[in-house]
CSV table of C-alpha atoms and ligand atoms in Angstrom, one decimal:
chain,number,residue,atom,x,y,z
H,263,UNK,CA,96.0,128.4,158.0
H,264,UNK,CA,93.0,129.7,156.9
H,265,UNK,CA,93.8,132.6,154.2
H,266,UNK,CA,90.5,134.3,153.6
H,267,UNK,CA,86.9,133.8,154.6
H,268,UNK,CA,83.9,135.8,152.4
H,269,UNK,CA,80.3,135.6,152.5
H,270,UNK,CA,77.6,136.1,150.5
H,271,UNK,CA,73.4,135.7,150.3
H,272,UNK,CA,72.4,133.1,148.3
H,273,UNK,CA,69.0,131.4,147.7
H,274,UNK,CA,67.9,128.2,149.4
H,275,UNK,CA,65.0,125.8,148.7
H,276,UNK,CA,62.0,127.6,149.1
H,277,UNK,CA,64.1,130.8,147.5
H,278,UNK,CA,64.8,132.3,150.3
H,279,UNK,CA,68.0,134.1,151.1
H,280,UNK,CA,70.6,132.4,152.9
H,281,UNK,CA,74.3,132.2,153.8
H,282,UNK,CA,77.0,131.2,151.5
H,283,UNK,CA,80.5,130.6,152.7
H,284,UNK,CA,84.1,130.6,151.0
H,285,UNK,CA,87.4,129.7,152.7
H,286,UNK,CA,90.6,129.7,151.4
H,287,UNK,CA,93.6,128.1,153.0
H,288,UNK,CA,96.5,126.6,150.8
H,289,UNK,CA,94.7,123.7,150.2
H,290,UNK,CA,91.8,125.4,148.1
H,291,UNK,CA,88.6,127.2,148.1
H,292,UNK,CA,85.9,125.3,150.6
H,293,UNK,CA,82.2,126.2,150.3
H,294,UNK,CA,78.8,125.9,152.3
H,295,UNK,CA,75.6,126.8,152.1
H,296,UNK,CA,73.3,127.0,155.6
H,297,UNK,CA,69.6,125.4,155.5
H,298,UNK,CA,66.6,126.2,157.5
H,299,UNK,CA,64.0,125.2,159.0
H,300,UNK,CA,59.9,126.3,158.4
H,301,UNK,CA,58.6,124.1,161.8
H,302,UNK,CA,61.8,125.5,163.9
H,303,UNK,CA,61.3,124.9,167.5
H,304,UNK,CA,62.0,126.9,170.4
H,305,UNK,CA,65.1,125.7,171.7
H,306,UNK,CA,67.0,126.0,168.6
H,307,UNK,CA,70.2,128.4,168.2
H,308,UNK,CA,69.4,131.9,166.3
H,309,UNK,CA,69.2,132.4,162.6
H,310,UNK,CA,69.7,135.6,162.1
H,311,UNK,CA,67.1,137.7,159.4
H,312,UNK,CA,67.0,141.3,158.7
H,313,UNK,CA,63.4,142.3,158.9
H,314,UNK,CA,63.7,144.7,156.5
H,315,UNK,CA,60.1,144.5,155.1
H,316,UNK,CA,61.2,145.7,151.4
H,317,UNK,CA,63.6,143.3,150.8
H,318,UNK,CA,63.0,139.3,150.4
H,319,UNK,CA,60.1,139.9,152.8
H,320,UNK,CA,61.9,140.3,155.9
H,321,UNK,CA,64.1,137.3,155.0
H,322,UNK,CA,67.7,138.8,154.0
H,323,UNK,CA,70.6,137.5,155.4
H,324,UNK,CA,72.8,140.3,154.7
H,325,UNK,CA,73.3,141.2,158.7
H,326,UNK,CA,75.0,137.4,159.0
H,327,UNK,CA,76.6,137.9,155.8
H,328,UNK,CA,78.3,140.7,157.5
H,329,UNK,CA,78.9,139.6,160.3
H,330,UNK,CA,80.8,136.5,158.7
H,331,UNK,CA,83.0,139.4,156.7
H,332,UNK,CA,83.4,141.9,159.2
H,333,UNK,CA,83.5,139.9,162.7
H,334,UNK,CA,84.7,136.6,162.3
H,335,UNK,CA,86.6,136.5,159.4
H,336,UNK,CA,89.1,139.4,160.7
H,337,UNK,CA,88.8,137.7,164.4
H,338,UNK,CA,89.4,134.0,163.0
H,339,UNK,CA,92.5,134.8,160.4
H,340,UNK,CA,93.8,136.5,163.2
H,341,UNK,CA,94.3,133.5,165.6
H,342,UNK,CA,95.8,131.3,163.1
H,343,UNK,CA,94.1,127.9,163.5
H,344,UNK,CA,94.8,125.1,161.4
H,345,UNK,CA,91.8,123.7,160.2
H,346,UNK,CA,92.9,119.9,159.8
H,347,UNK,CA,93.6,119.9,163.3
H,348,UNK,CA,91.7,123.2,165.2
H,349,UNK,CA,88.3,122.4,164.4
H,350,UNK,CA,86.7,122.0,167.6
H,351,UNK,CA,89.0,125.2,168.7
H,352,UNK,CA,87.4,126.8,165.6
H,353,UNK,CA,84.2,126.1,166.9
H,354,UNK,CA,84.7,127.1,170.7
H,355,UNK,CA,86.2,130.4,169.1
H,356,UNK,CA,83.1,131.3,166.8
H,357,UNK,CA,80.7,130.3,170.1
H,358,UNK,CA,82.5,132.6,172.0
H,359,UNK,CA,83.2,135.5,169.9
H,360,UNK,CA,79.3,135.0,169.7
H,361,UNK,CA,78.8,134.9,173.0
H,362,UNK,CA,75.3,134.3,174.0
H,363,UNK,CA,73.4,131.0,174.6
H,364,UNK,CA,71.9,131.0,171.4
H,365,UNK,CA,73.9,132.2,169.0
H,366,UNK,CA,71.8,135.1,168.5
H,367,UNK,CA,74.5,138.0,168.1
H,368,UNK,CA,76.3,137.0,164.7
H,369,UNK,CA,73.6,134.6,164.4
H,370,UNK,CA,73.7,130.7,164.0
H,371,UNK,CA,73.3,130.8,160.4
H,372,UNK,CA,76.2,133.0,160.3
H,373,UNK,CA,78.3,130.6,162.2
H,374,UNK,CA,77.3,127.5,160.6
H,375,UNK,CA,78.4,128.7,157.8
H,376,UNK,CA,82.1,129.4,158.9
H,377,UNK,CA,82.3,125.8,160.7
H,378,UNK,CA,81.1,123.8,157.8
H,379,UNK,CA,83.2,125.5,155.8
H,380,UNK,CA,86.3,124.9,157.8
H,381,UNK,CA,85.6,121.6,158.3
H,382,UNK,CA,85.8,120.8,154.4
H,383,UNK,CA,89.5,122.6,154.7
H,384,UNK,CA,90.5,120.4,157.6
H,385,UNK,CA,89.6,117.2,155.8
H,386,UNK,CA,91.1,119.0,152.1
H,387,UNK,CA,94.5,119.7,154.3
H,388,UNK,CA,94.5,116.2,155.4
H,389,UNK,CA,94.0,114.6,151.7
H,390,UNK,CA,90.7,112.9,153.3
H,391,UNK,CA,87.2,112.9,152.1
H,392,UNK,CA,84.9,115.1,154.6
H,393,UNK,CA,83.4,111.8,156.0
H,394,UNK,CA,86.8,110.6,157.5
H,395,UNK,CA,87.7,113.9,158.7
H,396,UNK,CA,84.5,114.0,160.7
H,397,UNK,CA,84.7,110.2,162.0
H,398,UNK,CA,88.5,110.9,163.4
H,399,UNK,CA,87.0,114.0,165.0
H,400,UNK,CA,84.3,112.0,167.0
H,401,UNK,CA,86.9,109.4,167.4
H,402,UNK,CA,84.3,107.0,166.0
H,403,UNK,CA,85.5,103.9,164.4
H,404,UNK,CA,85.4,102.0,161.2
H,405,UNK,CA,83.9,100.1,159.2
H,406,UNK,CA,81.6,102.8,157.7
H,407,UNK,CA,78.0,102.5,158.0
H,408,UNK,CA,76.2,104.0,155.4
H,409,UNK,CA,73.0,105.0,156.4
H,410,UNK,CA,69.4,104.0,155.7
H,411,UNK,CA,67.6,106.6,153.6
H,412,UNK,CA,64.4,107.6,155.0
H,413,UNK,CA,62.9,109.2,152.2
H,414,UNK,CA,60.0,111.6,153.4
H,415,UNK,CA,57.4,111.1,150.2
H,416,UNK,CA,54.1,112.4,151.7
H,417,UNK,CA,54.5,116.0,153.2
H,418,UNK,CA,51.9,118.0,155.1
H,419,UNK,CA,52.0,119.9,158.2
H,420,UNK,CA,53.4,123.3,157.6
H,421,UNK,CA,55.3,122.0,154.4
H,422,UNK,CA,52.4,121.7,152.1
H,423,UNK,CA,49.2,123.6,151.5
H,424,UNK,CA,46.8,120.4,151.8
H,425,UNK,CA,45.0,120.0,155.3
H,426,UNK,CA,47.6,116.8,156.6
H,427,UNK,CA,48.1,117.4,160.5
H,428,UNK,CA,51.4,115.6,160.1
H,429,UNK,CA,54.1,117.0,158.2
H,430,UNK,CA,56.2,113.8,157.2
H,431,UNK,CA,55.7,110.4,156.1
H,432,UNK,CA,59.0,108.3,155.6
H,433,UNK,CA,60.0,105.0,153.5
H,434,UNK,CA,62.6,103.3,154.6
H,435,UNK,CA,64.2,100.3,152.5
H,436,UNK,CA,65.3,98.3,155.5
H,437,UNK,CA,65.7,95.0,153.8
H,438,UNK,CA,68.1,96.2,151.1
H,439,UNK,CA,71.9,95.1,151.2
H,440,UNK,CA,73.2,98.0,149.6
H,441,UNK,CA,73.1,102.3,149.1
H,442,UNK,CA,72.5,101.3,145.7
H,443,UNK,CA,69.4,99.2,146.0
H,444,UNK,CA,68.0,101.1,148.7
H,445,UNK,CA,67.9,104.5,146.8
H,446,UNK,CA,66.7,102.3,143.8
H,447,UNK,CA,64.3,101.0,145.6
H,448,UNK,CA,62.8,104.0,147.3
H,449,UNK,CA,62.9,105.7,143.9
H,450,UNK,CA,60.5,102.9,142.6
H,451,UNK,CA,58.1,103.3,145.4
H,452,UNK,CA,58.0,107.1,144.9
H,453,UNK,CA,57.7,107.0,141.3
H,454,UNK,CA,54.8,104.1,141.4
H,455,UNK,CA,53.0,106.8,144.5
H,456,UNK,CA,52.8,108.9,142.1
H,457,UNK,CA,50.2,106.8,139.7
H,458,UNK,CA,48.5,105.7,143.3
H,459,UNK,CA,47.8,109.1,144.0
H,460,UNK,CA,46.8,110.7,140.6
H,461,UNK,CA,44.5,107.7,140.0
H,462,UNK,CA,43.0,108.4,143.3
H,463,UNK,CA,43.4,112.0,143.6
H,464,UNK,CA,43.6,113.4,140.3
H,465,UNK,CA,46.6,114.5,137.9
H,466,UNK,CA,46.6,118.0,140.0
H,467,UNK,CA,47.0,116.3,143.7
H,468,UNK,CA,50.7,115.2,142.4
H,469,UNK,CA,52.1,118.3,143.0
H,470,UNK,CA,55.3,118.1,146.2
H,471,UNK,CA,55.7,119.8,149.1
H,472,UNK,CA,58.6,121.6,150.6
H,473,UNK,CA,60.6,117.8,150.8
H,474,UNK,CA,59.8,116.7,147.8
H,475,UNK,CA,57.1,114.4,148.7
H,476,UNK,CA,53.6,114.2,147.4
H,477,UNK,CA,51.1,116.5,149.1
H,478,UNK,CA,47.8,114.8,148.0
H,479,UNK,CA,44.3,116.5,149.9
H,480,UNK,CA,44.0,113.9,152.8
H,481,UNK,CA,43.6,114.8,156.3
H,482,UNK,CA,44.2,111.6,157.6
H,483,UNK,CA,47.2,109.3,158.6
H,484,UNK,CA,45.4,106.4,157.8
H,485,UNK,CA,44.7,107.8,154.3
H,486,UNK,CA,49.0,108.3,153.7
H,487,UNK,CA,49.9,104.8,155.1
H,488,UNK,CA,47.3,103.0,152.8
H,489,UNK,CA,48.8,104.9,149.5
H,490,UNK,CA,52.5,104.2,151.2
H,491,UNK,CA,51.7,100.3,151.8
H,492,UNK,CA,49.8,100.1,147.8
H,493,UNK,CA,52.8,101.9,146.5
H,494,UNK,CA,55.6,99.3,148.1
H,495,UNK,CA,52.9,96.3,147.3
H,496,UNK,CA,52.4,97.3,143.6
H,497,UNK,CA,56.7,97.4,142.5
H,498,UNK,CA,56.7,94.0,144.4
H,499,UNK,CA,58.4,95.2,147.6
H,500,UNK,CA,56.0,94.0,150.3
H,501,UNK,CA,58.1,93.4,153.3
H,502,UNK,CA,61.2,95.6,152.5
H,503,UNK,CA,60.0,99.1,154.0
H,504,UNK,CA,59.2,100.4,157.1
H,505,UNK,CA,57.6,103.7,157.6
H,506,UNK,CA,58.2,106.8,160.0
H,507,UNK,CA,55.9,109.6,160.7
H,508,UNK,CA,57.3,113.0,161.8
H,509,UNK,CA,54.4,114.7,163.6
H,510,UNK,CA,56.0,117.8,164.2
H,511,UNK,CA,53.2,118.2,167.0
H,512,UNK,CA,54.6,121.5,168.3
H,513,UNK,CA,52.6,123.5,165.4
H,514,UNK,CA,49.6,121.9,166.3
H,515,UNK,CA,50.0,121.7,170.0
H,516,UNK,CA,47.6,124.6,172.2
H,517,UNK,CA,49.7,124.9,175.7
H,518,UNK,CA,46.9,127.1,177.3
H,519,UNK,CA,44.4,124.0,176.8
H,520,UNK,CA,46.6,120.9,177.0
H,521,UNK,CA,45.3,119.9,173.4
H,522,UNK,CA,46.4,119.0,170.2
H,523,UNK,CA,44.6,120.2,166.7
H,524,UNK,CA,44.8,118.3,163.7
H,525,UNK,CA,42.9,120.9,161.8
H,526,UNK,CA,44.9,123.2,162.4
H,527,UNK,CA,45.8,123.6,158.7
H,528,UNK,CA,42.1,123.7,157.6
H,529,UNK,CA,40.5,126.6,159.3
H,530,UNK,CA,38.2,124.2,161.2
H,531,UNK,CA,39.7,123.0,165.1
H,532,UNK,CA,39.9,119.1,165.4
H,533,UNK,CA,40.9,119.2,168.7
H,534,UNK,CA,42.3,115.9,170.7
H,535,UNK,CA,43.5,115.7,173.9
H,536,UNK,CA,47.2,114.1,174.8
H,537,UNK,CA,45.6,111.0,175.7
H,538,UNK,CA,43.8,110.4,172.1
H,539,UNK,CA,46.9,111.6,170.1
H,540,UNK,CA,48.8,108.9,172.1
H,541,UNK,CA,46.3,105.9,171.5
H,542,UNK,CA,46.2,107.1,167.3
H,543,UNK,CA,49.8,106.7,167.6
H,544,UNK,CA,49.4,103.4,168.9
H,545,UNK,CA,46.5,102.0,166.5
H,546,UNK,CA,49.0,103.3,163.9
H,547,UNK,CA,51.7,101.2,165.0
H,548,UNK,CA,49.6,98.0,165.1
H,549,UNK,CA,48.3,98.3,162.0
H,550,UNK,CA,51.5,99.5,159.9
H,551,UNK,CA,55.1,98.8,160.1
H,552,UNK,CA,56.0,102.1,161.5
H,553,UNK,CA,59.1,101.6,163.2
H,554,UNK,CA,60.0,105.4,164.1
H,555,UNK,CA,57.6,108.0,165.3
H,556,UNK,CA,59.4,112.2,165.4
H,557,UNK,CA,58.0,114.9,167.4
H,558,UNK,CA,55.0,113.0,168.4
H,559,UNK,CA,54.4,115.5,170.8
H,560,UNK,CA,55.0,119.0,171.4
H,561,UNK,CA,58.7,120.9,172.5
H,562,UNK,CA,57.6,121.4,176.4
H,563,UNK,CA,54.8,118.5,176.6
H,564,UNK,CA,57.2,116.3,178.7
H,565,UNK,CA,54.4,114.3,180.1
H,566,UNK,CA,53.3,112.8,177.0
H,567,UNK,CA,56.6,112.2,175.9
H,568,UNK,CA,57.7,110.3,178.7
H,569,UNK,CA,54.0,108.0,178.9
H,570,UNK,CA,54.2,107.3,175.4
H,571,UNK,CA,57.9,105.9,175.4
H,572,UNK,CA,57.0,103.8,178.5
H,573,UNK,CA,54.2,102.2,176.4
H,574,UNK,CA,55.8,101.8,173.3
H,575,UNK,CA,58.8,100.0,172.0
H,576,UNK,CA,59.5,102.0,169.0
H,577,UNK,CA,62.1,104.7,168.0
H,578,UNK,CA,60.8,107.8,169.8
H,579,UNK,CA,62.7,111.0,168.2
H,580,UNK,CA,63.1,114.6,169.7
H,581,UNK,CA,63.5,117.5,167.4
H,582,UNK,CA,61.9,120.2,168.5
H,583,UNK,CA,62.1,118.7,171.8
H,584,UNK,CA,65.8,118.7,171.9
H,585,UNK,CA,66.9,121.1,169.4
H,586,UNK,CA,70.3,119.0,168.7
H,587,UNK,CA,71.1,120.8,171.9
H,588,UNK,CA,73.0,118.6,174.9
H,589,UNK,CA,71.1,120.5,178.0
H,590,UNK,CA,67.9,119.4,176.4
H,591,UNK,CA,68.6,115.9,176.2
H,592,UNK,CA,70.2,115.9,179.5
H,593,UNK,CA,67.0,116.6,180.4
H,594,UNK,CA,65.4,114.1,177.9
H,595,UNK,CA,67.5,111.5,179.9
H,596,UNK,CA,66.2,112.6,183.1
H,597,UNK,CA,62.6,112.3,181.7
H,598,UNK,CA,62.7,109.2,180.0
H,599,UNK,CA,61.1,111.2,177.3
H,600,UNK,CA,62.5,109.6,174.0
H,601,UNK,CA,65.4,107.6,172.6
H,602,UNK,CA,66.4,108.9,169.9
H,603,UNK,CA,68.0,112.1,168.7
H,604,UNK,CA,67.4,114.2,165.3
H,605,UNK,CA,70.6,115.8,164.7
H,606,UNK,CA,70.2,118.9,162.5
H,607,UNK,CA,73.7,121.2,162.4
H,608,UNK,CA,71.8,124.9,162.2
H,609,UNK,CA,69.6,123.7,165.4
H,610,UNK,CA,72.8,124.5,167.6
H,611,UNK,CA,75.4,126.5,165.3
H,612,UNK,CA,78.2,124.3,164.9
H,613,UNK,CA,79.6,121.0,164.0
H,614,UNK,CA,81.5,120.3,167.1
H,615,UNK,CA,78.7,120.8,169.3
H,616,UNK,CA,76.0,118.7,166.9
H,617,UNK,CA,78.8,115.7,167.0
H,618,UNK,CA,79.2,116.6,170.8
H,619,UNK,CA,75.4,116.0,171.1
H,620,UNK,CA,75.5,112.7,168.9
H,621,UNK,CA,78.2,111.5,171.5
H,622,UNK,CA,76.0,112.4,174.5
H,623,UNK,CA,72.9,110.8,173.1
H,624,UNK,CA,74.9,107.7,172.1
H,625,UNK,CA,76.2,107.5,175.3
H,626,UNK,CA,73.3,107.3,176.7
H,627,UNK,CA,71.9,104.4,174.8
H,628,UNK,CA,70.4,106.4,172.1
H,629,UNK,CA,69.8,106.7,168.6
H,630,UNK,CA,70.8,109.3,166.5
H,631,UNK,CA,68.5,110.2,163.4
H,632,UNK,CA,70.6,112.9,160.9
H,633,UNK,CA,68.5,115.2,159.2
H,634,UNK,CA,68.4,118.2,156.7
H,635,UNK,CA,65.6,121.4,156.8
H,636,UNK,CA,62.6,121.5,155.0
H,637,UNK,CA,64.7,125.0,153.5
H,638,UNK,CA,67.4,123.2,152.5
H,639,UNK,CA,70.8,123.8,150.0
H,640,UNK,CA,72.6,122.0,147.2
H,641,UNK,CA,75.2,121.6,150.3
H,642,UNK,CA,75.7,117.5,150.5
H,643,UNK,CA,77.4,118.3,153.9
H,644,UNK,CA,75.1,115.9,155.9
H,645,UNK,CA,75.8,112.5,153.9
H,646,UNK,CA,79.4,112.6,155.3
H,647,UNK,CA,78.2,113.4,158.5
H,648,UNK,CA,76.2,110.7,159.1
H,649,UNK,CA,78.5,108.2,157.8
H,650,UNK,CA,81.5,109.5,160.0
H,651,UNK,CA,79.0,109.1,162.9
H,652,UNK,CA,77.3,105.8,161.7
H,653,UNK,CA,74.0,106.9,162.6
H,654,UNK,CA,72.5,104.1,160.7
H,655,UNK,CA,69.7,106.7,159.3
H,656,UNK,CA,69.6,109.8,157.9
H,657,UNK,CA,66.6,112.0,156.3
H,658,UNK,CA,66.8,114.2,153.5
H,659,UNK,CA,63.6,114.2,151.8
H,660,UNK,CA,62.1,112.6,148.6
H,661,UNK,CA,64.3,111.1,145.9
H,662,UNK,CA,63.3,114.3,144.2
H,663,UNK,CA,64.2,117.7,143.9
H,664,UNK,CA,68.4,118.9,143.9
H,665,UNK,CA,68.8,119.6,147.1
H,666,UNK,CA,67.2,116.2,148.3
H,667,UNK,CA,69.2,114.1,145.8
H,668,UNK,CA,72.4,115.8,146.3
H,669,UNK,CA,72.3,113.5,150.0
H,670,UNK,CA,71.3,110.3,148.7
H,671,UNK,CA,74.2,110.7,145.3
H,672,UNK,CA,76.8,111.6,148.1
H,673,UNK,CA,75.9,108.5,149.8
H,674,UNK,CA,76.0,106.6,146.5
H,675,UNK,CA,79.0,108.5,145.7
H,676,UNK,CA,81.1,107.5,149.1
H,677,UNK,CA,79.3,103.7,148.9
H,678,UNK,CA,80.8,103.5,145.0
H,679,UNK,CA,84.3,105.1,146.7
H,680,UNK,CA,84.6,102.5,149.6
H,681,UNK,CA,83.8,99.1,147.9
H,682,UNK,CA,86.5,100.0,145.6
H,683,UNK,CA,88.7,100.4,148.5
H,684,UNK,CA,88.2,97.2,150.3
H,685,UNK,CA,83.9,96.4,150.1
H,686,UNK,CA,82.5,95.0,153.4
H,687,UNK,CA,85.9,95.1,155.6
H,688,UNK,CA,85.5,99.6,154.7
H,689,UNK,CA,81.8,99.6,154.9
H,690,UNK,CA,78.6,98.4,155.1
H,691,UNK,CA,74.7,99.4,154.4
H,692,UNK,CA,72.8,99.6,157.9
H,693,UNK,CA,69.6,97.6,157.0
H,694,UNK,CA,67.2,96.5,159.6
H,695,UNK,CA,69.5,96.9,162.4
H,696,UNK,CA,70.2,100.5,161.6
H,697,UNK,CA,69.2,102.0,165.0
M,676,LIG,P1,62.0,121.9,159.3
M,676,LIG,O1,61.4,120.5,159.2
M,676,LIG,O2,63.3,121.9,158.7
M,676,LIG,O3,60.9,122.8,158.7
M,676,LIG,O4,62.1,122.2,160.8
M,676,LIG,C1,62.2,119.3,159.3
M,676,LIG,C2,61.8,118.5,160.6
M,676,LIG,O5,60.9,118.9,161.3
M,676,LIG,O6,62.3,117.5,160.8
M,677,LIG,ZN1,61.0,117.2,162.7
């Protein structure tokens, strides 16, 4: 039974203000803290800001906050759920004492919280880590995947202040056996990028974005994927990586017109149409070993979407597009629009619903990609997540920065945890088969 629930407004990332959450039930205090997102699509549930100009910029929390101690707290004490055994009740309560489609009235943030936070008391009742907890509630089964770490180490789009159209270039160690190796291996590459792009770009281009990734002065995708493929060619690991792009093509993306512009960022309009932004994709693909391309097009651009997956074999991804949200890949489905989904818990509000929406998407033959925000928390939340679901891949930035690293040492942490339970009969590392 849950005892008490408090809130507070804590700092995220970028230092903005955003929601903390405490839980008490007999078992202990249980914590989270909410991310968010900078290139949030449409679709997505509400976070709820104050707009109060003269504090944090308009950014305070302190209306969610409140509505977390004065709303649901009272409301959610009072029904007594159990939390090892009421979660997806918990979650169906907080969406409907909400009670609008998008989360808007306590605000998803505000939720989120509350869920996450219950669902760490559920698996603490239970005497289970997080990441069993969550795999019996999507009734997935074992062994444990652990999840290739797609580690986003050039940033641009509106994560950086350098003129990059695209807002995230991934490495992937595909060809590693282990957690252990692969986060090794992706530190080496980042660490050796870092000596690519100062000799190239100077000792003042090595500054990192929003994800912890380098955020050199190229406008070009070409440009990142030749200082990706030196990088992994100079620590001697040709062959291992493959690379993803998230375009995050909404933010360039001019509905009125129908066109895309890749110089969006730089004051001077590079405009291409659908057509040319598909066959750059496609040149891209030949000439690296991109394996999985996000948001290639815009949230509403269903056209494009659906052409470019009928010409292309790769992992197609839909975040804006689908905005972890089961109507919108419903829809997807219907379209033939992608394959994959990017599952991000504040996009919708709870953790039911996102592991409701990683069922649907499975169930249709899809992927499912787990991701953090670019404003994003020392809350490690997501590493369980995606190994309860065996998504096979997860994203959580550069091997840099806390709240990046706190993923991939959870992952290490629960790798380290399960071979000493039983090795490759509890678990075992994704590799190239990850999708
Ligand atoms: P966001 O970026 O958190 O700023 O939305 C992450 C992404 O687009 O995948
Ligand atoms: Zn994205």
């Amino acid at each position: 039974m849950i005892r008490t629930i408090h809130a507070s407004q804590r700092l995220d990332s970028r230092g903005h203000p955003t929601v903390q959450v405490r839980l008490t039930t007999s078992a202990g205090v249980f914590a989270s803290l909410v991310p968010s997102g900078a290139s949030k699509g449409a679709y997505e549930a509400h976070e709820l800001r104050d707009q109060n100009p003269h504090e944090f910029h308009g950014l305070g929390v302190l209306r969610a906050v409140n509505n977390v101690n004065d709303v649901i707290a009272p409301a959610l004490i009072a029904r007594n759920f159990d939390c090892s055994t009421d979660l997806a009740r918990i979650d169906a309560f907080l969406d409907s004492l909400d009670g609008s489609a998008d989360k808007s009235r306590l605000g998803a943030n505000a939720i989120l919280g509350v869920s996450m936070a219950a669902a760490r008391a559920g698996a603490a009742e239970l005497g289970v880590p997080l990441y069993e907890f969550l795999r019996r509630q999507a009734e997935a089964i074992r062994p444990y995947i652990l999840p290739v770490p797609f580690f986003n180490v050039v940033n641009g789009g509106v994560h950086a202040g350098n003129t990059l159209p695209f807002q995230e270039f991934m490495i992937a160690p595909v060809a590693a056996q282990t957690m252990q190796v692969a986060v090794q291996w992706g530190a080496e590459v980042y660490m050796e990028l870092k000596k690519v792009v100062k000799e190239r770009y100077g000792g003042q281009a090595t500054g990192v974005g929003d994800e912890g990734g380098f955020a050199p002065p190229v406008s070009e995708a070409h440009e990142v994927l030749e200082l990706l493929a030196t990088a992994v060619n100079n620590c001697g690991h040709t062959g291992k990586f493959e690379f993803a792009i998230d375009a995050a093509a909404t933010e360039f993306y001019r509905p009125e017109e129908g066109v895309y512009d890749l110089g969006f960022k730089s004051g001077r309009p590079r405009i291409v149409s659908k057509e040319s932004l598909r066959e750059l994709y496609k040149d891209l693909i030949t000439k690296y070993p991109i394996r999985l391309i996000e948001d290639p097009f815009a949230q509403d651009d269903w056209d494009s979407w659906a052409q470019f997956h009928e010409e292309t074999k790769i992992e197609i991804v839909g975040d804006d597009l689908l905005a972890t949200n089961i109507e919108r890949i419903k829809v997807a489905v219907e379209k033939k629009a992608c394959n994959a989904l990017l599952l991000k818990l504040n996009q919708i509000g709870t953790v039911t619903e996102a592991m409701n929406a990683a069922k649907s998407s499975f169930d249709n033959g899809w992927s499912v990609f787990v991701s953090h925000r670019s404003g994003e928390t020392t809350d490690d939340f997501i590493a369980d997540l995606a190994v309860a679901l065996r998504t096979g891949h997860l994203k959580a930035g550069a091997p840099c920065r806390g709240e990046r690293v706190v993923k991939y040492n959870r992952l290490l942490d629960i790798e380290e945890e399960l071979h000493s339970q039983g090795g490759l009969t509890m678990t075992h590392y994704a590799g190239a088969k990850y999708r």
